[in-house]
Amino acid sequence: MHLRRLAATATALACMALAGACAGDDLADDDDSSKDAKGSVTLSSQDFPEAALVTAMYAGVLTDAGYDVQPKLVGSRSVYMREFPGSVDIVPEYVAGISDYLNTAANGPDAEPITTNEPSESIEAASALLDDAGITLLEPSEATSQNAYFVTEEYAEANDVQALSDLAGKQVVLAAAPDCEGREDCEKGLREVYDIDVTKLLPLGFGSAETYRAVLDGEAQLGQTGTLDGTLEEQGLVLLEDDKGIQPAQNLVPAVSTEFLEANPEVGDRLRELMAKLDNDTLAPLINEVSANRAKPEDVAQQFLSDSGLVG
């Protein structure tokens, strides 16, 4: 184990909490010429535990490859997409998430979704939009993180609720990500496909502490998280089945500026290696370490990358 390289990577990852202000500071101390600085790379993603962890993984493998990595976590996809591609080079994304975002951005908020629950079909359907935007999607991982919705155990028992269809006709306040409104896999789908009367949307975040608390305190009846959330049972929360299948393919996928990728092909190679190591069984317990045990995303990411041989 090359401890000096790992120390450099860990330092760059720890800088994530400082918006990347010191990313790569220790790279100059590494006397392996293969680690000479190759320029800077800016990552951006949403600020929730799963995204923070995966972003830290991206930062780790790219720091190990010799890049000066600057991660930026923001509130929603719409924020980082204003700068991507451009001042943002790489985004840890989800197949349907970015594909449908580009579709509605190009064709209006009422555009029919172009994605299915098959990742390769979804990427192909979005190919023209991706080309126009100057974005390349690398090969997706087997890990898939679809939107999911939860209630308290007490609410589920009192209302005989096990699946989203059991909420048909019921009035609920929904705590979710700010971009939930109008989305087929979120507020719009819950209303139109499941006939749930969403009386109010609280933009408290995707799987955030505020969203959990709103449901536990009764401020909201329904909360949004992801299928990889391993914290629900211990909080007394129950995930509801998406029995009508409103969730499209949400495999984790690196979205890279096409121009940046052409200039830095090694970036694609390193991210492909990372994606090949990720599936739901691998990722879920790592996310749980961050969400439930309050471990730092950069620490969990560093341990995984080291154990998997993705950094040296």
XYZ file of C-alpha atoms in Angstrom:
312
model
C 0.000 0.000 0.000
C 1.483 3.352 -1.031
C 0.611 5.348 2.044
C 1.825 8.678 0.709
C -0.486 8.437 -2.318
C -3.426 7.492 -0.127
C -2.695 10.411 2.158
C -2.759 12.781 -0.810
C -6.058 11.360 -2.002
C -7.606 11.524 1.472
C -6.544 15.138 1.869
C -8.135 16.125 -1.435
C -11.336 14.334 -0.517
C -11.459 15.983 2.896
C -11.362 19.334 1.152
C -14.825 18.570 -0.203
C -16.240 20.052 2.996
C -14.472 23.293 2.095
C -15.926 23.355 -1.455
C -12.651 22.005 -2.850
C -10.575 25.014 -1.756
C -7.489 22.889 -1.109
C -8.101 19.966 -3.482
C -4.857 18.515 -4.690
C -2.591 20.541 -2.333
C -0.550 17.476 -1.428
C -0.075 16.240 -4.985
C 3.095 18.236 -5.366
C 4.592 16.305 -2.422
C 4.252 12.966 -4.241
C 7.532 12.084 -5.920
C 5.994 9.518 -8.311
C 6.229 11.197 -11.724
C 3.039 9.412 -12.838
C 1.206 11.592 -10.316
C 2.348 14.899 -11.827
C -0.530 17.370 -11.909
C -2.591 16.988 -15.066
C -4.723 20.055 -14.599
C -7.886 20.805 -12.684
C -11.273 19.137 -12.924
C -14.472 20.458 -11.383
C -17.145 18.039 -10.192
C -20.633 19.083 -9.205
C -23.530 17.130 -7.768
C -26.511 17.408 -5.477
C -26.043 17.744 -1.743
C -27.555 14.571 -0.303
C -25.700 11.600 1.230
C -25.727 9.257 -1.772
C -24.615 11.938 -4.220
C -21.971 13.250 -1.806
C -20.541 9.745 -1.409
C -20.403 9.010 -5.133
C -18.916 12.441 -5.800
C -16.211 11.648 -3.244
C -15.502 8.404 -5.109
C -15.105 10.324 -8.373
C -12.818 12.798 -6.599
C -10.733 9.968 -5.173
C -9.998 8.149 -8.423
C -9.304 11.376 -10.303
C -7.024 12.747 -7.573
C -5.165 9.430 -7.682
C -4.776 9.903 -11.447
C -3.055 13.244 -10.847
C -5.850 15.769 -11.307
C -6.485 18.771 -9.082
C -10.093 17.965 -8.173
C -12.543 20.617 -7.041
C -15.938 19.223 -5.931
C -19.000 21.445 -5.550
C -22.228 20.176 -3.962
C -25.376 22.173 -4.701
C -29.075 22.023 -3.919
C -30.514 20.615 -7.128
C -29.755 19.456 -10.667
C -31.037 22.719 -12.129
C -28.264 24.597 -10.284
C -25.271 22.663 -11.605
C -26.753 22.264 -15.087
C -26.438 26.039 -15.519
C -22.658 25.533 -15.481
C -22.389 22.124 -17.164
C -20.662 21.769 -19.472
C -18.574 24.862 -18.952
C -17.114 25.679 -15.569
C -18.248 22.200 -14.453
C -16.487 19.301 -16.196
C -18.056 16.160 -14.687
C -21.303 15.348 -12.930
C -22.142 12.059 -11.163
C -25.563 11.529 -12.726
C -28.453 9.117 -13.190
C -29.481 7.877 -16.642
C -33.108 9.003 -16.645
C -32.467 12.005 -14.438
C -30.210 13.828 -16.857
C -31.916 12.486 -19.992
C -35.367 13.709 -19.012
C -33.932 16.991 -17.724
C -32.388 17.708 -21.125
C -35.632 16.693 -22.815
C -37.781 19.124 -20.841
C -35.150 21.858 -21.127
C -35.221 21.513 -24.923
C -38.892 20.731 -25.485
C -40.696 22.346 -22.580
C -41.956 21.165 -19.186
C -44.850 19.231 -20.741
C -42.625 17.167 -23.058
C -43.317 13.456 -22.970
C -40.582 11.534 -21.093
C -38.103 9.824 -23.396
C -36.750 7.297 -20.895
C -37.813 3.786 -19.966
C -36.659 1.425 -17.239
C -33.954 0.153 -19.618
C -30.735 2.204 -19.332
C -29.326 1.571 -22.828
C -32.646 2.461 -24.470
C -32.856 5.613 -22.396
C -29.336 6.744 -23.317
C -30.003 6.081 -26.995
C -33.243 8.081 -26.826
C -31.319 11.012 -25.356
C -28.331 10.800 -27.720
C -29.247 13.809 -29.871
C -29.965 15.947 -26.810
C -26.671 14.915 -25.239
C -24.771 15.739 -28.436
C -26.420 19.152 -28.651
C -25.532 19.870 -25.020
C -21.912 18.748 -25.436
C -22.298 15.979 -22.844
C -21.080 12.383 -23.021
C -22.546 9.652 -20.818
C -20.078 6.880 -20.051
C -21.200 3.293 -19.468
C -23.666 3.175 -16.572
C -23.083 1.074 -13.469
C -25.319 -1.759 -12.346
C -26.192 0.323 -9.287
C -29.530 2.024 -9.736
C -31.047 4.609 -7.444
C -34.679 5.233 -8.195
C -36.956 7.630 -6.383
C -38.891 5.988 -3.590
C -41.477 7.178 -1.109
C -41.992 6.402 2.560
C -44.463 6.851 5.399
C -44.239 6.146 9.118
C -44.951 2.642 10.373
C -47.892 4.075 12.329
C -49.377 5.679 9.227
C -48.917 2.492 7.205
C -50.654 0.375 9.840
C -53.468 2.833 10.516
C -54.253 3.266 6.800
C -53.379 -0.240 5.549
C -50.727 1.185 3.208
C -48.019 -0.988 1.657
C -47.803 0.391 -1.884
C -48.263 3.789 -3.470
C -51.553 2.667 -5.007
C -52.912 2.284 -1.463
C -52.744 6.088 -1.191
C -55.154 6.636 -4.100
C -57.663 9.346 -3.217
C -55.884 10.271 0.014
C -54.647 13.769 0.791
C -50.965 13.959 1.666
C -48.289 16.577 2.175
C -45.134 15.499 0.353
C -41.608 16.284 1.576
C -39.209 15.949 -1.339
C -36.448 17.483 -3.434
C -37.033 21.010 -4.754
C -37.248 19.747 -8.356
C -40.001 17.218 -7.542
C -42.850 19.414 -8.751
C -44.097 18.483 -12.211
C -41.892 15.409 -12.577
C -43.369 12.167 -13.889
C -41.388 10.156 -11.328
C -42.321 12.468 -8.475
C -45.184 14.883 -7.773
C -46.822 14.663 -11.224
C -46.653 10.861 -11.326
C -48.018 10.560 -7.805
C -50.960 12.769 -8.768
C -51.749 11.490 -12.258
C -50.758 7.811 -12.145
C -51.535 7.018 -8.506
C -54.363 9.527 -8.016
C -52.785 10.787 -4.785
C -54.007 14.222 -3.738
C -50.706 15.992 -3.009
C -52.014 19.064 -1.204
C -48.597 20.606 -0.599
C -44.983 20.020 -1.579
C -42.352 20.805 1.042
C -38.993 21.293 -0.766
C -36.918 19.842 2.068
C -34.570 17.646 0.076
C -34.106 14.139 -1.245
C -33.587 11.710 1.646
C -32.522 14.603 3.852
C -32.702 14.843 7.629
C -35.315 17.564 7.190
C -37.486 15.304 5.015
C -37.283 12.433 7.505
C -38.131 14.788 10.368
C -41.104 16.322 8.556
C -42.660 12.873 8.120
C -41.819 11.693 11.627
C -43.288 14.863 13.108
C -46.458 14.633 11.011
C -45.783 17.817 9.060
C -45.804 15.602 5.940
C -47.334 12.179 5.436
C -45.135 11.134 2.512
C -41.387 11.595 2.078
C -39.015 11.116 -0.838
C -35.812 9.113 -0.696
C -34.070 6.522 -2.868
C -34.213 2.766 -3.251
C -30.710 2.562 -1.745
C -31.768 4.176 1.540
C -30.869 1.797 4.357
C -31.862 4.101 7.213
C -35.654 3.810 7.141
C -36.345 0.799 9.348
C -34.357 2.102 12.301
C -36.247 5.393 12.057
C -39.632 3.707 12.083
C -40.268 4.492 8.419
C -41.623 2.214 5.676
C -40.772 2.272 1.969
C -43.832 1.947 -0.263
C -43.821 -0.226 -3.385
C -43.909 1.562 -6.735
C -46.477 -0.955 -7.949
C -47.440 1.016 -11.071
C -43.833 1.556 -12.098
C -43.456 5.313 -12.525
C -39.698 5.135 -11.968
C -37.452 5.031 -15.063
C -33.906 3.649 -15.242
C -31.764 5.556 -12.767
C -28.459 3.733 -13.082
C -25.506 5.735 -11.824
C -23.596 7.146 -14.797
C -20.760 9.643 -15.239
C -21.807 12.660 -17.309
C -18.720 14.335 -18.756
C -18.183 17.418 -20.869
C -17.459 16.000 -24.318
C -14.761 18.587 -24.921
C -13.115 17.860 -21.579
C -13.253 14.090 -22.181
C -11.618 14.404 -25.592
C -8.777 16.354 -24.007
C -8.527 13.984 -21.011
C -9.374 10.424 -22.124
C -7.805 8.953 -18.974
C -10.651 10.493 -16.989
C -13.069 8.238 -18.864
C -10.926 5.190 -18.193
C -10.764 5.823 -14.457
C -14.491 6.496 -14.125
C -15.347 3.376 -16.127
C -13.258 1.320 -13.704
C -15.196 2.833 -10.813
C -18.600 2.180 -12.402
C -17.685 -1.470 -12.964
C -17.243 -1.878 -9.191
C -20.634 -0.478 -8.207
C -23.893 -2.342 -7.770
C -26.740 -2.004 -5.276
C -25.352 -4.634 -2.893
C -22.024 -2.795 -2.770
C -23.343 0.745 -2.610
C -26.265 0.442 -0.178
C -24.195 -0.315 2.963
C -21.735 2.461 2.079
C -24.572 4.966 1.815
C -25.906 3.695 5.125
C -22.552 4.497 6.749
C -23.002 8.107 5.661
C -26.743 8.458 6.244
C -27.231 6.427 9.409
C -23.822 6.383 11.066
C -22.894 9.938 10.079
C -19.557 8.904 8.619
C -17.922 11.467 6.358
C -18.535 10.708 2.661
C -14.848 11.236 1.854
C -13.770 8.737 4.535
C -16.198 6.048 3.357
C -15.222 6.668 -0.255
C -11.500 6.475 0.512
C -11.869 3.152 2.317
C -13.916 1.666 -0.531
C -11.501 2.877 -3.209
C -8.536 1.461 -1.299
C -10.218 -1.889 -0.617
C -11.288 -2.172 -4.257
C -7.845 -1.410 -5.655
C -9.098 1.689 -7.457
C -6.434 3.912 -5.903
C -2.854 2.925 -5.297
